[in-house]
Short mmCIF file of C-alpha atoms in Angstrom, two decimals:
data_model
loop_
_atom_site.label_atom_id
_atom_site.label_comp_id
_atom_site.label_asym_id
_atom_site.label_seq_id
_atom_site.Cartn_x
_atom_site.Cartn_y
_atom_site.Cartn_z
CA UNK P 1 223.61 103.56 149.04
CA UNK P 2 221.09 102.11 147.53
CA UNK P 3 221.83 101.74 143.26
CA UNK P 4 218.63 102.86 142.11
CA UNK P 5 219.09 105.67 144.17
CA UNK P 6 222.87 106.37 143.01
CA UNK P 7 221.63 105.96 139.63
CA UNK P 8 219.26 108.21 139.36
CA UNK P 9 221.19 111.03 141.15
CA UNK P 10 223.74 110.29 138.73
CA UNK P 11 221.71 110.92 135.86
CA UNK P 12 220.94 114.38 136.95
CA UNK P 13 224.69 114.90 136.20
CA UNK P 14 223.95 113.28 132.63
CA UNK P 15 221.44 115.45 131.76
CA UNK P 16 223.01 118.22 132.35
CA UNK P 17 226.18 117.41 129.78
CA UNK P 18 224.06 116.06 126.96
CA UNK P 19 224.20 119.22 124.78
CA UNK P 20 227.53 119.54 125.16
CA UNK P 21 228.42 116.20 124.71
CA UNK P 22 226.42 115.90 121.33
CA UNK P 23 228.14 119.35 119.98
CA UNK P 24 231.22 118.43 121.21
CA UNK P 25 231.34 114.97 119.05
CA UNK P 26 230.34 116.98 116.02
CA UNK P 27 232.90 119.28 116.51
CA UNK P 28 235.26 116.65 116.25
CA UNK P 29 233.59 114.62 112.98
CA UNK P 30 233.79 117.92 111.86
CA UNK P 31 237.17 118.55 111.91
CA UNK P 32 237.67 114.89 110.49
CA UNK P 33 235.92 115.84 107.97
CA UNK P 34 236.79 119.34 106.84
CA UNK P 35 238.94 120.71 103.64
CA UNK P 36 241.12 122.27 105.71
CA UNK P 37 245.37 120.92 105.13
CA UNK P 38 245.42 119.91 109.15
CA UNK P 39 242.12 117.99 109.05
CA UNK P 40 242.33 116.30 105.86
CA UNK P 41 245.89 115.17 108.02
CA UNK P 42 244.36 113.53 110.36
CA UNK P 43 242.29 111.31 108.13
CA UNK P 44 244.44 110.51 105.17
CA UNK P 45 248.07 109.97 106.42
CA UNK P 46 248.96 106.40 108.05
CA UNK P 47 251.07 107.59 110.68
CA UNK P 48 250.83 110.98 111.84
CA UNK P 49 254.09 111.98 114.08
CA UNK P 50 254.09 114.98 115.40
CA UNK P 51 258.33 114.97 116.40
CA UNK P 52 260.82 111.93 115.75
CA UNK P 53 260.27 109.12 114.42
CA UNK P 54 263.37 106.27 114.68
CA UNK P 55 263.38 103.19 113.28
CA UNK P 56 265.46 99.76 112.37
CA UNK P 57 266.11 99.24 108.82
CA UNK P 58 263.48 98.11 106.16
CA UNK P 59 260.70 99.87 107.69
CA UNK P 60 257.39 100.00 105.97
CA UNK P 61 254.34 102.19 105.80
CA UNK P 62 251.97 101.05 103.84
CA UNK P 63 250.20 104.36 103.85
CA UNK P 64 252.20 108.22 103.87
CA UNK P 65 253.36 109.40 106.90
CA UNK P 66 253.43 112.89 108.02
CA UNK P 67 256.67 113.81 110.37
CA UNK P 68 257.15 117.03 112.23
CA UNK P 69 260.47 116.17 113.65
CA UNK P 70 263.45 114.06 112.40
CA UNK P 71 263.51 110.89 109.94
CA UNK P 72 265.74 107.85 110.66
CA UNK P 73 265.18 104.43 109.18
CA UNK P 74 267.29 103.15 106.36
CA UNK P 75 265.83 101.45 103.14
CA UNK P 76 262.75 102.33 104.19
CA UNK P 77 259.87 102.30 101.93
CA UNK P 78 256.86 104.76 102.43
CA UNK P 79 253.76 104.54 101.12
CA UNK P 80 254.49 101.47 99.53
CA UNK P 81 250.58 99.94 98.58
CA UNK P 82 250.36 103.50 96.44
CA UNK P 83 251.57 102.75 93.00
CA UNK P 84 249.85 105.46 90.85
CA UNK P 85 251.46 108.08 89.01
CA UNK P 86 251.64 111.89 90.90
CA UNK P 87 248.97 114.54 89.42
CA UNK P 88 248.00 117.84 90.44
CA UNK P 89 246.47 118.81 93.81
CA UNK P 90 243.16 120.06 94.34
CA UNK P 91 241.60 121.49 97.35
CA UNK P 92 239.13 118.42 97.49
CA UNK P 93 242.34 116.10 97.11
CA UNK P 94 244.74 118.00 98.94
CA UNK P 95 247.94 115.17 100.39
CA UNK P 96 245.93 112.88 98.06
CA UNK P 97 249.36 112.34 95.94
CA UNK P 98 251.75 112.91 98.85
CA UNK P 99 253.73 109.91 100.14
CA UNK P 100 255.79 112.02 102.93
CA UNK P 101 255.98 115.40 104.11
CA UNK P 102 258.96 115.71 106.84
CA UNK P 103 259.85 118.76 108.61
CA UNK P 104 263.08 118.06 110.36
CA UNK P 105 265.86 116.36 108.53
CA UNK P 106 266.79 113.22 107.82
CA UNK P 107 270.16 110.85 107.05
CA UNK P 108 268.57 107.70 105.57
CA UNK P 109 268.19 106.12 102.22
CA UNK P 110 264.16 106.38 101.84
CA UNK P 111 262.16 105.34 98.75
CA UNK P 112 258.68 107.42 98.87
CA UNK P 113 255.65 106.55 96.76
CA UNK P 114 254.33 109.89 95.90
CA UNK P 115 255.44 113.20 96.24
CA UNK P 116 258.29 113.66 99.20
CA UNK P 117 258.45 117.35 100.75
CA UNK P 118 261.29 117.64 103.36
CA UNK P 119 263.90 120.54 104.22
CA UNK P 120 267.09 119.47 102.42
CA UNK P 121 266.06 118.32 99.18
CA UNK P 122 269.75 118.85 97.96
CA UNK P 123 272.02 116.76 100.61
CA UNK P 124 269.08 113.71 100.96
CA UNK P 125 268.46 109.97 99.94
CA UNK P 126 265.40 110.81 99.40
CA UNK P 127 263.85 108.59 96.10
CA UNK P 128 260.20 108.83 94.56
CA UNK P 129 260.12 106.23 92.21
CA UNK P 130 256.84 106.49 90.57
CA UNK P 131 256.27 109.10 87.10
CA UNK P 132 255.83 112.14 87.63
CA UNK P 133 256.52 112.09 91.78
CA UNK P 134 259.52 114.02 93.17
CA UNK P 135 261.08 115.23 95.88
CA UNK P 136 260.14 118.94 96.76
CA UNK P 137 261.07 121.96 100.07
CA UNK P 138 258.42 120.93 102.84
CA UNK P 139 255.27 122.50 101.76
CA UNK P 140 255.05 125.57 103.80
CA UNK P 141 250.56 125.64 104.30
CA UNK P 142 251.26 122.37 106.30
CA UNK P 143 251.40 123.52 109.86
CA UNK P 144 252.28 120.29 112.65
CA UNK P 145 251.38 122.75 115.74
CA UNK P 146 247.95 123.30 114.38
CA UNK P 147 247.64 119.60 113.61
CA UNK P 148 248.93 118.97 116.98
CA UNK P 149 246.51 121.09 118.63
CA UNK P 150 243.32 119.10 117.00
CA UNK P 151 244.53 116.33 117.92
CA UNK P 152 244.99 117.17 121.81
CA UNK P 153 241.31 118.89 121.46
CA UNK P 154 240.04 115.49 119.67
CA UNK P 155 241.20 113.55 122.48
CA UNK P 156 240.26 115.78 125.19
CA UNK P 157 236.98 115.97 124.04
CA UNK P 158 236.61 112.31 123.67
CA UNK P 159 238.42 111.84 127.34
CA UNK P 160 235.41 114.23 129.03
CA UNK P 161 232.68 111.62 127.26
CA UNK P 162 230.66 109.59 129.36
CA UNK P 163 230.47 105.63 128.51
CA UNK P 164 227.61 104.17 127.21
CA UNK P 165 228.77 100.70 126.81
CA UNK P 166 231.17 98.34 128.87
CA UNK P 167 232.64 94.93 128.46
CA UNK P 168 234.23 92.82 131.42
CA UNK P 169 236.89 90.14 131.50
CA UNK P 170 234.83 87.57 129.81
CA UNK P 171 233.73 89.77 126.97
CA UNK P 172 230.11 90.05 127.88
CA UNK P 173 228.89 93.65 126.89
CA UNK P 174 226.66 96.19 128.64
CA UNK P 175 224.51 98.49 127.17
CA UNK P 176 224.79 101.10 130.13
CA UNK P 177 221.86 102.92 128.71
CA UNK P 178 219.48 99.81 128.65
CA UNK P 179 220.02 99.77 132.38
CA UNK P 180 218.24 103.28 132.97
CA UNK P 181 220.92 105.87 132.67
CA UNK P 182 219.33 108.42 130.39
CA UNK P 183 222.31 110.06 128.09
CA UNK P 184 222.19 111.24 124.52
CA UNK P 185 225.24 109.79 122.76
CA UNK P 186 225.96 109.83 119.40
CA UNK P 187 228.65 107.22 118.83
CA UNK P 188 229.10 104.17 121.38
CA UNK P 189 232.17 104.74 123.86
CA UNK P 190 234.03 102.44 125.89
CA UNK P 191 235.79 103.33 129.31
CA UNK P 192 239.31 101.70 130.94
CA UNK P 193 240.02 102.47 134.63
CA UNK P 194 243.06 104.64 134.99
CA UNK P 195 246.20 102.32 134.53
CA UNK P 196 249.34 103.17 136.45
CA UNK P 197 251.98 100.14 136.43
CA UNK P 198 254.14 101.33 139.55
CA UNK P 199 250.86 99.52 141.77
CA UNK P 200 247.66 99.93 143.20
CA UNK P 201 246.01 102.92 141.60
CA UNK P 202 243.43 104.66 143.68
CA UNK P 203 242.33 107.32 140.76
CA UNK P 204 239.07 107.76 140.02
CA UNK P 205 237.76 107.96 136.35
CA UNK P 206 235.76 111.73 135.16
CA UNK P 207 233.61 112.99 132.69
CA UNK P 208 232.17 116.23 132.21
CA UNK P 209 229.20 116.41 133.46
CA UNK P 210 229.18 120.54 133.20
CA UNK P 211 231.56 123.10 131.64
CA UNK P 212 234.30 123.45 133.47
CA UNK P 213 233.33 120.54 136.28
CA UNK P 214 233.92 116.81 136.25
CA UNK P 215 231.87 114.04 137.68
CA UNK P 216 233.07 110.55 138.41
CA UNK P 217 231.89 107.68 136.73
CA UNK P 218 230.76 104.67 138.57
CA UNK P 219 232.87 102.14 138.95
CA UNK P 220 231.06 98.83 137.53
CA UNK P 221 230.68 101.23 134.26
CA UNK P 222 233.74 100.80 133.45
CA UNK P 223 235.29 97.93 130.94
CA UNK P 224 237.78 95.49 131.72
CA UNK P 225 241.53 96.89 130.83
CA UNK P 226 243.58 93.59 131.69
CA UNK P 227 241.88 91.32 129.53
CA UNK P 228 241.44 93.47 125.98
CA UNK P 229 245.43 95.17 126.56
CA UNK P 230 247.54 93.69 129.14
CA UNK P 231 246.78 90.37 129.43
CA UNK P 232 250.14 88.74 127.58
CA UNK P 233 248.99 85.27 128.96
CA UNK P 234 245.26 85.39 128.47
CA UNK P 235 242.83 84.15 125.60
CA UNK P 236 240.84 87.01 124.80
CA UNK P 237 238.38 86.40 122.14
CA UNK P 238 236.55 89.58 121.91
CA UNK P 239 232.59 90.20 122.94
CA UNK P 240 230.61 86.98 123.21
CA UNK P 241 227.08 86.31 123.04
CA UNK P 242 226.51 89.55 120.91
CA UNK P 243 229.54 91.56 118.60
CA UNK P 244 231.12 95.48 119.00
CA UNK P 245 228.01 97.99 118.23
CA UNK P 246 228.89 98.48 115.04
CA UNK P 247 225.73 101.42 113.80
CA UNK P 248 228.09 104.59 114.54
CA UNK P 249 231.79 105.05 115.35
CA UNK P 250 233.15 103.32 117.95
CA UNK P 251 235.71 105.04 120.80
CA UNK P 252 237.47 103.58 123.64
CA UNK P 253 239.02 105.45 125.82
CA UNK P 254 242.12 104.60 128.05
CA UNK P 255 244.07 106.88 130.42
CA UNK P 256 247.40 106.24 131.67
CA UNK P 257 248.77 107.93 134.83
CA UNK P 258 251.02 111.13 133.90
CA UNK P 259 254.72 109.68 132.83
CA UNK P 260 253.83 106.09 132.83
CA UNK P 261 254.17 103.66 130.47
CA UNK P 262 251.42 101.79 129.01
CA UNK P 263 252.78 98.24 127.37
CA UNK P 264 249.49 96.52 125.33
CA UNK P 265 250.66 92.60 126.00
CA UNK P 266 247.66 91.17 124.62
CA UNK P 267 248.32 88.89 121.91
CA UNK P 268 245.09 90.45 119.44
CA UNK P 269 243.72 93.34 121.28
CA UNK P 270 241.61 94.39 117.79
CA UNK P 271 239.53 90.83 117.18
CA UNK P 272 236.31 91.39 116.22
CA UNK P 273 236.95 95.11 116.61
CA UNK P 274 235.83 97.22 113.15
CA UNK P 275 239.02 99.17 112.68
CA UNK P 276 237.39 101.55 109.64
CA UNK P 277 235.20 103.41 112.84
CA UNK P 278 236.89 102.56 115.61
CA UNK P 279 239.45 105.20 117.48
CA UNK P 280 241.85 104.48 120.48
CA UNK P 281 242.39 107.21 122.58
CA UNK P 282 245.26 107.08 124.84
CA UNK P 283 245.22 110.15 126.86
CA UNK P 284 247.46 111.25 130.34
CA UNK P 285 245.98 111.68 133.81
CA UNK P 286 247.13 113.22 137.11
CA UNK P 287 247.12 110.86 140.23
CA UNK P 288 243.40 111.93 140.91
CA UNK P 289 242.50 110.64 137.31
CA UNK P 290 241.71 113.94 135.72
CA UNK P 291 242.79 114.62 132.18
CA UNK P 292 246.76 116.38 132.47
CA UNK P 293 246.71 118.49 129.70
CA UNK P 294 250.52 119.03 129.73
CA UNK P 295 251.11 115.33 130.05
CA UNK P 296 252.95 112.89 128.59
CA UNK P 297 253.35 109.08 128.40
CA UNK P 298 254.65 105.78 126.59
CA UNK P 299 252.58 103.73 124.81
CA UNK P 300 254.35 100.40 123.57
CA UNK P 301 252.97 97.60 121.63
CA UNK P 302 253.92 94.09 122.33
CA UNK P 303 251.09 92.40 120.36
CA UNK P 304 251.19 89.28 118.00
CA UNK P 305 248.32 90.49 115.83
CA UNK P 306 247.86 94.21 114.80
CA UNK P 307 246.46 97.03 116.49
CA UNK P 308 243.57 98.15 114.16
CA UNK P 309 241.95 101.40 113.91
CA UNK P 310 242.74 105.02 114.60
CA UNK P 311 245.10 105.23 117.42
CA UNK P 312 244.97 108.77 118.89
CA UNK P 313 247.73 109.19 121.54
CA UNK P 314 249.21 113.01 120.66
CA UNK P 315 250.21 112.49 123.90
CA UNK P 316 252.40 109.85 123.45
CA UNK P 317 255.99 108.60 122.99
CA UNK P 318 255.29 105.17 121.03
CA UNK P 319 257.46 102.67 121.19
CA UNK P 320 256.59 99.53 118.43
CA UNK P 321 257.99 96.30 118.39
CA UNK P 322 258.65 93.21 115.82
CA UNK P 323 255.63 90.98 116.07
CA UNK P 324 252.01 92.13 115.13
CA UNK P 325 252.09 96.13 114.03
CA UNK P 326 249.64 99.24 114.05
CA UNK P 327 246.69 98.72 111.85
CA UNK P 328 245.29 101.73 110.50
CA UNK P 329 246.28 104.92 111.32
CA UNK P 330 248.64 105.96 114.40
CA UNK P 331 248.39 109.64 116.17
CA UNK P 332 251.52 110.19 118.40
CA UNK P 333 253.75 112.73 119.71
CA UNK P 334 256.97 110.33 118.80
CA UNK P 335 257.72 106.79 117.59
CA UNK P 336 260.22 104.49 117.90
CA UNK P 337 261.51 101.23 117.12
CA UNK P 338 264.83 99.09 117.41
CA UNK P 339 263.69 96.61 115.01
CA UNK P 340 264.36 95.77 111.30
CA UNK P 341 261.59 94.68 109.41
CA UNK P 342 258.57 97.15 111.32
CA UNK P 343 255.36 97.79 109.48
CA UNK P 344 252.66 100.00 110.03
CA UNK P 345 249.76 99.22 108.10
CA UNK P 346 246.94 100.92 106.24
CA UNK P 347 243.26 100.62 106.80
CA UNK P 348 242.92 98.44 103.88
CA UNK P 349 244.68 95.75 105.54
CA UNK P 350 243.11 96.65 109.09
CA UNK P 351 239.70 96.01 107.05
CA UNK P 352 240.53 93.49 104.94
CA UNK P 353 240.03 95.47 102.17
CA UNK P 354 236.77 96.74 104.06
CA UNK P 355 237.40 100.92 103.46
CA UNK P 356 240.67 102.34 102.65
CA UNK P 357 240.35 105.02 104.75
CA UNK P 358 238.84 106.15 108.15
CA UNK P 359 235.16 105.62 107.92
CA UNK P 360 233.63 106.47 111.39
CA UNK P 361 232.18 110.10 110.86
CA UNK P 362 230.94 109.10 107.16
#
């Protein structure tokens, strides 16, 4: 078939999504951006983990962490860059003094930076250090399914998106819409071809081109996945010739066949990348490459630099490793480490010192 042809039957598929599309990305900004305890979660907590999260010893978060399952990591140190004093909570500031909140148990000697709300406050070596900060019952308005559930309908949403740019192997990038595909999107969005590591995958990448019905999206639209993630012996550099858009927040989108693992090998992954509006979303697919909403996967990071940005995988069973770390803010189901030493770090060090916080739907 001839492309122009393709093309322009493929737009009729694009214009009939671009409503929904637009609403759908301010529905998520949205929820970024509301008052409510579960949104204001997803925004201001370094790690969000939405069951266990294991680690060696000496652990560090630069940021609070949020834990709906069990705690283990001795001398671990949690919110460590915080160093203020705790004060009252406001609506408008609600978690802004919190260092952890934990809602299983946990067995380890922590040191929190803020205020530390877990289940046995009596049995646990649990420390808050700083005036005025102590150790408190798990707050009760702080609900982990409801935060759970955004984050599944953040990343579903983003999942059914349709790319707009791409970048290959070499780091040139496309502006898919320059080349005549006519789609109103209000952030730029990257696209990975479905990974599966047990071989050839034959599954076809989808967006939703109409409620409730998915169209595929071409091929050559899609980015390169080896180069930017799994290539452990290559010398990716980032884009050349011209950088990441960088006038609206940024999302990439990579799906990983249903109970796979997905091991990001490449040494920096993030350079050049703007983590303060840039999300990862990891997301599970069937064989056929259409989202699996009762999926699950691992993601495991074997980087020497840091993974910067949001990383949105509430799919996911992380598993993090010694060299490099998470940069930014980390989504997951669980976590995991065997390491000493681990650190996840805050946007402020993603940035270098750029915003403190996630900045994309600002």
């Amino acid at each position: 078939m001839h492309i122009a042809v393709f093309l322009a039957g493929w737009t009729l598929y694009v214009d009939a999504v671009e409503e929904h599309q637009t609403n759908s990305v301010h529905d998520v900004c949205d929820l970024l951006t509301s008052l409510s305890a579960e949104g204001q979660m997803l925004t201001r907590f370094n790690g969000v983990i939405f069951n266990d999260f294991k680690t060696g010893k000496n652990g560090i978060s630069e940021g609070p962490l949020a834990i709906g399952g069990s705690f283990r990591g001795d001398n671990a140190m949690i919110n460590q860059r915080n160093e203020l004093s705790c004060g009252a909570e406001t609506e408008s500031s609600l978690f802004g003094h919190h260092g952890l909140i934990l809602k299983g148990t946990t067995e380890s000697a922590v040191k929190v930076n803020g205020f530390a709300h877990i289940q046995d406050v009596e049995n646990s070596l649990v420390t808050t250090p700083l005036n005025e900060c102590s150790v408190k019952t798990a707050a009760t308005n702080f609900d982990f399914e409801i935060a759970r559930t955004q984050a599944l309908t953040m990343s579903r949403e983003f999942a059914g998106m349709l790319p707009n740019w791409s970048i290959d192997k070499m780091g040139a990038i496309v502006n898919i819409v320059s080349e005549g595909i006519s789609v109103k999107q209000p952030y730029n969005l990257f696209s990975m071809p479905v990974y599966c590591p047990a071989g050839p995958s034959h599954a076809k990448n989808y967006f939703a081109c109409k409620v409730d019905h998915d169209c595929e999206i071409p091929a050559q639209h899609l980015s390169d996945v080896h180069a930017m993630f799994l290539g452990k012996t290559s010398n990716w550099t980032g884009p050349v010739v011209q950088d990441y858009p960088q006038d609206k927040l940024m999302v990439i989108n990579i799906p990983v066949t249903d109970g796979q693992t997905f091991d990001i090998q490449t040494k920096n992954p993030s350079i050049k990348i703007n983590a303060c509006n840039t999300i990862y979303n990891f997301y599970a697919v069937d064989k056929q490459g259409r989202y699996e909403p009762e999926g699950n996967f691992t993601l495991k990071r074997s980087t020497e630099k840091p993974l910067s940005g949001m990383i949105l995988a509430p799919q996911a069973h992380v598993i993090d490793s010694s060299t490099g770390s998470f940069a930014g803010q980390i989504i997951a189901d669980s976590y995991e480490s065997n390491a000493d030493d681990i650190r996840i770090q805050d946007y402020q060090s993603a940035s270098t010192g750029k915003c403190q916080a996630f900045a994309g739907c600002v």
